[in-house]
Tab-separated table of C-alpha atoms in Angstrom:
chain	number	residue	atom	x	y	z
A	1	MET	CA	-1.257	48.959	43.505
A	2	SER	CA	-2.384	52.447	44.523
A	3	GLU	CA	-3.047	53.461	48.144
A	4	GLN	CA	-6.659	54.200	47.221
A	5	THR	CA	-7.121	50.696	45.850
A	6	GLN	CA	-5.601	49.203	48.983
A	7	GLU	CA	-7.923	51.290	51.172
A	8	ARG	CA	-10.945	49.965	49.247
A	9	GLY	CA	-9.723	46.415	49.811
A	10	ILE	CA	-9.458	45.769	46.090
A	11	SER	CA	-6.504	43.729	44.855
A	12	MET	CA	-6.193	44.801	41.229
A	13	PRO	CA	-3.835	42.399	39.437
A	14	ARG	CA	-0.950	44.166	37.743
A	15	ARG	CA	0.749	41.112	36.298
A	16	VAL	CA	-1.094	38.226	34.692
A	17	VAL	CA	0.989	35.213	33.704
A	18	VAL	CA	-0.466	32.704	31.233
A	19	VAL	CA	1.182	29.281	31.046
A	20	GLY	CA	0.687	27.688	27.643
A	21	ALA	CA	0.942	29.408	24.258
A	22	GLY	CA	-1.664	27.404	22.364
A	23	MET	CA	-5.182	28.541	21.488
A	24	ALA	CA	-6.394	28.839	25.100
A	25	GLY	CA	-3.332	30.740	26.292
A	26	VAL	CA	-3.135	33.122	23.343
A	27	GLN	CA	-6.856	33.843	23.439
A	28	THR	CA	-6.695	34.551	27.176
A	29	ALA	CA	-3.931	37.106	26.611
A	30	VAL	CA	-5.816	38.706	23.712
A	31	ALA	CA	-9.099	38.764	25.666
A	32	LEU	CA	-7.446	40.542	28.577
A	33	ARG	CA	-6.396	43.355	26.269
A	34	GLU	CA	-9.733	43.434	24.449
A	35	GLN	CA	-11.530	43.752	27.784
A	36	GLY	CA	-9.357	46.627	28.951
A	37	PHE	CA	-6.662	45.098	31.117
A	38	THR	CA	-3.688	47.477	31.163
A	39	GLY	CA	-1.243	45.575	33.359
A	40	THR	CA	1.553	43.267	32.286
A	41	VAL	CA	0.537	40.102	30.432
A	42	THR	CA	3.211	37.432	30.086
A	43	LEU	CA	2.611	34.405	27.872
A	44	ILE	CA	4.917	31.468	28.561
A	45	GLY	CA	5.209	28.588	26.086
A	46	ALA	CA	7.330	25.450	26.193
A	47	GLU	CA	7.805	25.312	22.424
A	48	PRO	CA	10.234	27.701	20.710
A	49	HIS	CA	7.900	28.414	17.798
A	50	GLN	CA	5.718	31.481	17.387
A	51	PRO	CA	2.338	30.483	18.881
A	52	TYR	CA	0.296	28.496	16.361
A	53	ASP	CA	-3.068	26.853	15.789
A	54	ARG	CA	-3.243	23.047	15.877
A	55	PRO	CA	-6.097	21.963	13.542
A	56	PRO	CA	-4.143	22.719	10.328
A	57	LEU	CA	-1.363	20.372	11.474
A	58	SER	CA	-3.358	17.301	10.431
A	59	LYS	CA	-4.435	18.929	7.180
A	60	ALA	CA	-2.687	21.723	5.251
A	61	VAL	CA	0.609	21.689	7.157
A	62	LEU	CA	0.908	17.914	7.017
A	63	LEU	CA	0.276	17.852	3.265
A	64	GLY	CA	2.719	20.662	2.557
A	65	LYS	CA	-0.030	23.085	1.528
A	66	ALA	CA	1.011	25.494	4.293
A	67	GLU	CA	4.339	26.093	6.001
A	68	GLY	CA	2.804	26.780	9.379
A	69	SER	CA	-0.280	27.939	11.221
A	70	ALA	CA	0.914	30.843	13.353
A	71	PHE	CA	-1.851	32.858	14.975
A	72	ASP	CA	-2.651	36.144	13.275
A	73	VAL	CA	-1.954	38.111	16.442
A	74	ASP	CA	0.273	41.174	16.716
A	75	PHE	CA	1.737	40.426	20.133
A	76	GLU	CA	3.894	43.549	20.095
A	77	ALA	CA	0.987	45.873	19.280
A	78	LEU	CA	-1.025	44.333	22.108
A	79	ASP	CA	1.956	44.698	24.453
A	80	LEU	CA	1.976	40.987	25.243
A	81	GLU	CA	5.261	39.631	26.550
A	82	LEU	CA	6.187	36.294	24.938
A	83	GLN	CA	8.545	33.910	26.696
A	84	LEU	CA	8.897	30.942	24.351
A	85	GLY	CA	10.946	27.793	24.697
A	86	ARG	CA	10.490	28.072	28.456
A	87	GLU	CA	9.053	25.088	30.305
A	88	ALA	CA	6.959	25.508	33.436
A	89	LEU	CA	8.101	23.314	36.321
A	90	GLY	CA	5.690	24.098	39.146
A	91	VAL	CA	3.551	26.619	40.992
A	92	ARG	CA	3.885	27.950	44.537
A	93	PRO	CA	0.472	29.529	45.175
A	94	ALA	CA	1.400	30.796	48.642
A	95	ASP	CA	4.242	32.804	47.118
A	96	HIS	CA	2.351	33.749	43.949
A	97	GLU	CA	5.227	32.410	41.880
A	98	LEU	CA	5.505	30.170	38.853
A	99	ASP	CA	8.678	28.097	38.662
A	100	THR	CA	10.240	27.698	35.217
A	101	GLU	CA	13.496	26.258	33.949
A	102	ALA	CA	14.718	29.852	33.571
A	103	GLY	CA	13.807	30.795	37.137
A	104	PRO	CA	10.720	31.910	39.094
A	105	VAL	CA	8.103	34.238	37.611
A	106	PRO	CA	5.934	36.265	40.016
A	107	TYR	CA	2.246	36.768	39.253
A	108	ASP	CA	-0.830	38.502	40.614
A	109	ALA	CA	-3.093	36.219	38.577
A	110	LEU	CA	-2.020	32.971	36.914
A	111	VAL	CA	-3.815	31.190	34.072
A	112	LEU	CA	-3.108	27.504	33.442
A	113	ALA	CA	-3.578	26.796	29.724
A	114	THR	CA	-1.094	23.992	29.076
A	115	GLY	CA	-3.497	21.918	26.990
A	116	ALA	CA	-3.160	18.172	26.546
A	117	GLU	CA	-0.369	15.825	25.554
A	118	PRO	CA	-0.692	12.672	23.451
A	119	ILE	CA	-0.805	9.283	25.134
A	120	ARG	CA	2.190	7.264	24.007
A	121	LEU	CA	2.011	3.651	22.904
A	122	PRO	CA	3.736	1.497	25.543
A	123	GLY	CA	6.925	-0.050	24.257
A	124	ALA	CA	7.040	2.083	21.113
A	125	GLU	CA	9.144	4.965	22.388
A	126	GLY	CA	12.499	5.129	20.697
A	127	VAL	CA	11.528	2.757	17.900
A	128	PRO	CA	12.519	4.300	14.544
A	129	GLY	CA	9.592	5.416	12.417
A	130	VAL	CA	7.082	5.861	15.263
A	131	HIS	CA	5.361	9.266	15.272
A	132	LEU	CA	2.847	11.333	17.196
A	133	LEU	CA	0.856	14.209	15.711
A	134	ARG	CA	0.363	16.990	18.215
A	135	THR	CA	2.961	19.684	17.568
A	136	LEU	CA	4.322	21.625	14.628
A	137	ASP	CA	7.545	19.624	14.895
A	138	ASP	CA	5.517	16.393	14.709
A	139	ALA	CA	3.809	17.561	11.516
A	140	GLU	CA	7.102	18.617	9.945
A	141	ARG	CA	8.630	15.204	10.702
A	142	LEU	CA	5.643	13.456	9.132
A	143	ARG	CA	5.437	15.604	6.002
A	144	PRO	CA	8.321	13.866	4.158
A	145	VAL	CA	6.910	10.486	5.224
A	146	LEU	CA	3.713	11.272	3.336
A	147	ALA	CA	5.627	12.731	0.420
A	148	ARG	CA	7.486	9.424	-0.006
A	149	GLN	CA	4.147	7.551	-0.083
A	150	HIS	CA	5.179	5.087	2.583
A	151	ASP	CA	3.160	2.177	3.947
A	152	ILE	CA	1.713	3.599	7.145
A	153	VAL	CA	0.033	1.970	10.126
A	154	VAL	CA	-2.130	4.251	12.248
A	155	VAL	CA	-2.792	3.076	15.799
A	156	GLY	CA	-6.174	4.365	16.947
A	157	ALA	CA	-9.347	5.148	14.988
A	158	GLY	CA	-10.307	8.260	16.916
A	159	TRP	CA	-10.607	11.786	15.552
A	160	ILE	CA	-6.887	12.362	15.027
A	161	GLY	CA	-6.352	8.867	13.589
A	162	ALA	CA	-9.100	9.401	11.023
A	163	GLU	CA	-7.841	12.858	10.087
A	164	PHE	CA	-4.283	11.629	9.644
A	165	ALA	CA	-5.449	8.605	7.629
A	166	THR	CA	-7.399	10.986	5.399
A	167	ALA	CA	-4.307	13.091	4.722
A	168	ALA	CA	-2.119	10.018	4.179
A	169	ARG	CA	-4.535	8.582	1.619
A	170	GLU	CA	-4.691	11.950	-0.132
A	171	ALA	CA	-0.894	11.836	-0.336
A	172	GLY	CA	-1.039	8.382	-1.940
A	173	CYS	CA	0.136	6.297	1.016
A	174	ALA	CA	-1.086	2.793	1.765
A	175	VAL	CA	-2.831	3.104	5.134
A	176	THR	CA	-3.912	0.516	7.684
A	177	VAL	CA	-5.686	1.723	10.816
A	178	VAL	CA	-5.750	-0.612	13.820
A	179	GLU	CA	-8.266	-0.054	16.589
A	180	ALA	CA	-8.557	-2.082	19.798
A	181	ALA	CA	-12.294	-1.456	20.102
A	182	ASP	CA	-15.015	-2.851	17.848
A	183	ARG	CA	-15.531	0.411	15.937
A	184	PRO	CA	-14.006	3.787	15.199
A	185	LEU	CA	-14.572	6.608	17.688
A	186	ALA	CA	-15.505	4.105	20.373
A	187	GLY	CA	-14.638	6.510	23.162
A	188	ALA	CA	-16.592	9.395	21.682
A	189	LEU	CA	-19.815	8.087	20.135
A	190	PRO	CA	-22.369	5.322	20.779
A	191	ALA	CA	-21.966	2.143	18.756
A	192	GLU	CA	-24.969	2.736	16.488
A	193	VAL	CA	-23.697	6.196	15.550
A	194	ALA	CA	-20.040	5.278	15.013
A	195	ALA	CA	-20.789	2.052	13.113
A	196	PRO	CA	-21.658	3.726	9.767
A	197	MET	CA	-18.322	5.552	9.867
A	198	ALA	CA	-16.391	2.288	9.535
A	199	ALA	CA	-17.326	2.134	5.848
A	200	TRP	CA	-15.675	5.503	5.236
A	201	TYR	CA	-12.231	3.936	5.583
A	202	ALA	CA	-12.770	1.403	2.811
A	203	ASP	CA	-14.394	4.064	0.623
A	204	ALA	CA	-11.166	6.059	0.904
A	205	GLY	CA	-8.954	3.057	0.193
A	206	ALA	CA	-7.752	2.648	3.786
A	207	VAL	CA	-7.883	-0.630	5.710
A	208	LEU	CA	-9.588	-0.535	9.124
A	209	ARG	CA	-8.893	-3.410	11.498
A	210	THR	CA	-10.992	-3.414	14.660
A	211	HIS	CA	-10.534	-5.681	17.696
A	212	ALA	CA	-6.838	-5.231	16.878
A	213	ARG	CA	-4.432	-4.742	19.757
A	214	VAL	CA	-0.789	-3.909	19.218
A	215	GLU	CA	1.516	-6.483	20.753
A	216	ARG	CA	4.676	-4.577	19.868
A	217	VAL	CA	6.237	-2.267	17.325
A	218	GLU	CA	9.567	-3.005	15.708
A	219	PRO	CA	11.437	-1.218	12.918
A	220	GLY	CA	9.388	-1.714	9.759
A	221	ALA	CA	6.449	-3.574	11.281
A	222	VAL	CA	3.576	-3.596	13.761
A	223	LEU	CA	2.764	-6.940	15.412
A	224	LEU	CA	-0.793	-7.512	16.632
A	225	ASP	CA	-1.857	-9.789	19.456
A	226	ASP	CA	-3.478	-12.205	16.994
A	227	GLY	CA	-0.096	-12.877	15.415
A	228	SER	CA	-0.588	-10.566	12.414
A	229	ARG	CA	2.451	-8.684	11.189
A	230	LEU	CA	1.715	-5.427	9.390
A	231	PRO	CA	4.498	-3.874	7.293
A	232	ALA	CA	4.996	-0.250	8.291
A	233	ASP	CA	7.520	2.230	6.974
A	234	ALA	CA	5.983	4.560	9.551
A	235	VAL	CA	3.655	4.207	12.539
A	236	VAL	CA	1.451	7.062	13.709
A	237	VAL	CA	0.025	6.764	17.211
A	238	GLY	CA	-3.332	8.421	17.881
A	239	ILE	CA	-4.722	6.724	20.972
A	240	GLY	CA	-5.865	9.804	22.838
A	241	ALA	CA	-4.551	12.660	24.910
A	242	ARG	CA	-4.371	13.545	28.571
A	243	PRO	CA	-4.201	16.946	30.293
A	244	ALA	CA	-0.639	18.271	30.417
A	245	THR	CA	-0.594	18.803	34.159
A	246	GLY	CA	2.148	16.539	35.500
A	247	TRP	CA	4.225	19.641	36.230
A	248	LEU	CA	1.652	20.712	38.834
A	249	ALA	CA	2.526	17.861	41.204
A	250	GLY	CA	3.122	19.217	44.685
A	251	SER	CA	1.468	22.557	43.961
A	252	GLY	CA	-1.632	21.805	46.011
A	253	ILE	CA	-3.845	22.643	43.026
A	254	ASP	CA	-6.663	20.090	42.840
A	255	LEU	CA	-6.558	17.640	39.930
A	256	GLY	CA	-9.377	15.377	38.769
A	257	ALA	CA	-9.666	11.711	37.881
A	258	HIS	CA	-8.163	12.278	34.425
A	259	GLY	CA	-5.313	14.416	35.724
A	260	GLU	CA	-7.070	17.616	34.699
A	261	VAL	CA	-7.160	20.808	36.733
A	262	VAL	CA	-10.475	20.976	38.577
A	263	ALA	CA	-11.951	24.404	37.852
A	264	ASP	CA	-15.196	25.810	39.180
A	265	HIS	CA	-17.947	27.398	37.093
A	266	HIS	CA	-15.937	30.643	37.006
A	267	LEU	CA	-12.819	28.720	35.848
A	268	HIS	CA	-11.102	29.334	39.187
A	269	THR	CA	-8.897	26.548	40.486
A	270	SER	CA	-8.562	25.512	44.124
A	271	ALA	CA	-5.657	27.972	44.530
A	272	PRO	CA	-6.267	31.700	45.007
A	273	ASP	CA	-5.745	33.856	41.910
A	274	VAL	CA	-5.150	30.795	39.722
A	275	TYR	CA	-7.455	30.003	36.785
A	276	ALA	CA	-7.498	27.114	34.314
A	277	VAL	CA	-8.866	26.952	30.787
A	278	GLY	CA	-8.882	24.752	27.699
A	279	ASP	CA	-7.850	21.108	27.360
A	280	CYS	CA	-6.098	20.979	30.733
A	281	ALA	CA	-9.188	21.803	32.811
A	282	SER	CA	-12.631	20.423	33.599
A	283	PHE	CA	-15.565	22.562	34.680
A	284	PRO	CA	-19.038	21.893	36.120
A	285	SER	CA	-21.848	22.275	33.601
A	286	GLY	CA	-25.156	23.440	34.988
A	287	ARG	CA	-26.645	22.767	31.560
A	288	TYR	CA	-25.721	19.079	31.651
A	289	GLY	CA	-25.507	18.463	35.380
A	290	GLU	CA	-21.995	17.020	35.356
A	291	ARG	CA	-18.355	17.990	35.128
A	292	LEU	CA	-17.055	18.251	31.556
A	293	LEU	CA	-13.528	17.781	30.223
A	294	VAL	CA	-13.597	19.067	26.644
A	295	HIS	CA	-10.536	18.506	24.441
A	296	HIS	CA	-11.615	20.609	21.506
A	297	TRP	CA	-10.677	23.852	19.797
A	298	ASP	CA	-13.903	25.752	20.485
A	299	ASN	CA	-13.560	25.268	24.240
A	300	ALA	CA	-10.072	26.771	24.024
A	301	LEU	CA	-11.550	29.711	22.130
A	302	GLN	CA	-14.569	30.417	24.359
A	303	GLY	CA	-13.211	29.800	27.857
A	304	PRO	CA	-10.542	32.540	27.754
A	305	ARG	CA	-13.210	35.247	27.498
A	306	THR	CA	-14.653	34.097	30.816
A	307	VAL	CA	-11.222	33.936	32.443
A	308	ALA	CA	-10.318	37.431	31.260
A	309	ALA	CA	-13.656	38.853	32.419
A	310	ASN	CA	-13.212	37.330	35.857
A	311	ILE	CA	-9.607	38.446	36.308
A	312	ILE	CA	-10.667	42.010	35.531
A	313	GLY	CA	-14.183	42.056	36.952
A	314	GLU	CA	-13.700	40.330	40.265
A	315	ALA	CA	-10.874	42.700	41.177
A	316	VAL	CA	-13.349	45.587	41.101
A	317	GLY	CA	-16.185	43.749	42.773
A	318	GLU	CA	-18.200	42.708	39.726
A	319	ALA	CA	-20.143	39.448	39.840
A	320	PRO	CA	-18.013	36.713	38.266
A	321	ALA	CA	-18.937	35.355	34.844
A	322	VAL	CA	-20.124	31.744	34.626
A	323	TYR	CA	-18.738	29.362	32.018
A	324	ASP	CA	-21.362	26.901	30.785
A	325	PRO	CA	-20.998	26.475	27.008
A	326	VAL	CA	-22.586	24.088	24.552
A	327	PRO	CA	-19.482	22.091	23.571
A	328	TYR	CA	-18.723	22.090	19.845
A	329	PHE	CA	-16.174	20.496	17.566
A	330	TRP	CA	-15.666	19.490	13.973
A	331	SER	CA	-13.573	17.026	12.020
A	332	GLU	CA	-12.775	16.674	8.336
A	333	GLN	CA	-12.285	13.047	7.382
A	334	PHE	CA	-12.580	10.976	4.218
A	335	GLY	CA	-14.268	13.761	2.284
A	336	ARG	CA	-16.864	14.414	4.981
A	337	PHE	CA	-17.372	17.389	7.255
A	338	VAL	CA	-18.425	16.111	10.677
A	339	GLN	CA	-19.709	18.493	13.347
A	340	TYR	CA	-20.899	17.853	16.882
A	341	ALA	CA	-22.567	20.136	19.408
A	342	GLY	CA	-23.714	19.436	22.950
A	343	HIS	CA	-23.215	16.453	25.246
A	344	HIS	CA	-25.211	13.299	24.583
A	345	ALA	CA	-24.520	11.289	27.753
A	346	CYS	CA	-27.660	12.583	29.469
A	347	ALA	CA	-30.037	11.874	26.551
A	348	ASP	CA	-33.067	9.603	26.782
A	349	THR	CA	-33.912	9.525	23.048
A	350	THR	CA	-31.881	9.213	19.841
A	351	LEU	CA	-33.348	10.302	16.491
A	352	TRP	CA	-31.884	10.109	12.962
A	353	ARG	CA	-32.340	12.637	10.184
A	354	GLY	CA	-31.405	10.996	6.905
A	355	ASP	CA	-29.752	7.734	5.913
A	356	PRO	CA	-26.378	7.049	7.589
A	357	ALA	CA	-25.329	5.129	4.476
A	358	GLY	CA	-25.672	8.339	2.473
A	359	PRO	CA	-23.414	11.379	2.220
A	360	ALA	CA	-25.375	13.627	4.596
A	361	TRP	CA	-27.213	12.788	7.801
A	362	THR	CA	-27.707	13.957	11.370
A	363	VAL	CA	-28.174	12.254	14.717
A	364	CYS	CA	-30.122	14.115	17.399
A	365	TRP	CA	-30.090	13.331	21.103
A	366	LEU	CA	-33.016	14.511	23.230
A	367	ARG	CA	-33.785	14.652	26.921
A	368	GLU	CA	-37.438	15.184	27.817
A	369	ASN	CA	-38.096	16.415	24.254
A	370	ARG	CA	-35.333	18.993	24.394
A	371	LEU	CA	-32.323	18.748	22.127
A	372	VAL	CA	-29.129	18.198	24.152
A	373	ALA	CA	-26.678	17.167	21.400
A	374	LEU	CA	-26.393	16.459	17.694
A	375	LEU	CA	-23.881	15.069	15.235
A	376	ALA	CA	-24.175	16.409	11.695
A	377	VAL	CA	-22.409	14.805	8.725
A	378	GLY	CA	-22.500	17.093	5.702
A	379	ARG	CA	-25.445	19.054	7.125
A	380	PRO	CA	-23.961	22.281	8.513
A	381	ARG	CA	-27.357	23.978	8.619
A	382	ASP	CA	-28.613	21.297	11.001
A	383	LEU	CA	-25.639	21.974	13.227
A	384	ALA	CA	-26.135	25.746	13.284
A	385	GLN	CA	-29.858	25.536	13.958
A	386	GLY	CA	-29.496	22.686	16.443
A	387	ARG	CA	-26.851	24.476	18.430
A	388	ARG	CA	-29.223	27.405	18.918
A	389	LEU	CA	-31.989	25.023	20.053
A	390	ILE	CA	-29.631	23.437	22.580
A	391	GLU	CA	-28.530	26.811	23.931
A	392	ALA	CA	-32.129	27.977	24.313
A	393	GLY	CA	-33.400	24.693	25.784
A	394	THR	CA	-36.356	24.882	23.416
A	395	PRO	CA	-38.846	21.950	23.453
A	396	VAL	CA	-39.062	20.158	20.092
A	397	ASP	CA	-41.490	17.824	18.350
A	398	PRO	CA	-39.587	14.540	17.807
A	399	ARG	CA	-41.720	13.637	14.791
A	400	LEU	CA	-40.843	16.872	13.007
A	401	LEU	CA	-37.229	16.653	14.125
A	402	ALA	CA	-36.790	13.273	12.433
A	403	ASP	CA	-37.883	14.586	9.026
A	404	PRO	CA	-34.659	15.505	7.159
A	405	ALA	CA	-36.634	17.528	4.617
A	406	ARG	CA	-37.702	20.037	7.286
A	407	PRO	CA	-35.332	22.671	8.661
A	408	LEU	CA	-34.338	21.613	12.115
A	409	LYS	CA	-35.526	24.906	13.572
A	410	ALA	CA	-39.032	24.066	12.313
A	411	ALA	CA	-39.228	21.251	14.869
A	412	LYS	CA	-39.946	23.645	17.744
A	413	ALA	CA	-42.890	22.316	19.718
């Protein structure tokens, strides 16, 4: 730091350390360079692999159509320091140091981008043939399982369970999906919206068993609490994910009810000079009037731009940038392209565009005649136009909105 900067009272960060080398961490490092940061940027990742994107793991990588999904980033050209295979153990905010298994790392600004980790099925750890699907190593272990066309039981009919079941059926495996709730995607969508999706499993030749709780897993079989015994050469567990923040215990950094880092609307944490972004952090949404915890790729892409802007801008006295996105995600399952934008919990009206028994339809959620969320199945134009309506807060005519023959943008009131 120069004497002139000290005299002005400005603490310009010279070393930014980013913990987590997934989408959120890599994009934070890239955004810092794109926005003009010239100090040291260190990216620390627990996995030994070159940083990679996760969505292809349940698709091309799993099916052997791609060897990997490394980010197309020239880390050397951007002068980004990679420290891979190095696990973070804790943070000491008062000392401005990150503790790792290879020793402490000093920082001027620290970005927490450790993502989420899969929830494990109790009692299944160590049982041969039980798999998760979160990392590149997970996908590489599962690839030969699919190639051998094994009988597979998938535990959990959420997004990852459906995507894996899709790939397994494409590979020719016999697939049974067991779900404790009464429908797929029970934790993500209302019953009337998720219900039509149950038929997709049978259409693809997969068996979906709802109200099915796993009693225990043993080599070669899954036993349900109703006494059923399902043969299983392999078991894939997809029952959700939680923020990967256990390593922050004792740091004094505030965590929320789900174990996530509690960030403010600038993506600051409760500790000075510490930011959090992506799957590991929640943030307050002025748009929706509640705190959001978004475990999706787009959030890990958009949030880093705000973090980078605030690390650079606040040091020179610029007003901090606010993070308040319209959440967005997509899923490819059973031959359908499913997209979602917004947050439907605050809606007072639900409207359908098209027949949910058909190949293409959309559900729209409104609050006071303004679109707040939509789910589009095979209707990407609805998604694109609806997302713009949500961002603008434009009033809409519900009668026009419900007509699938009209462009969604034509429903403006």
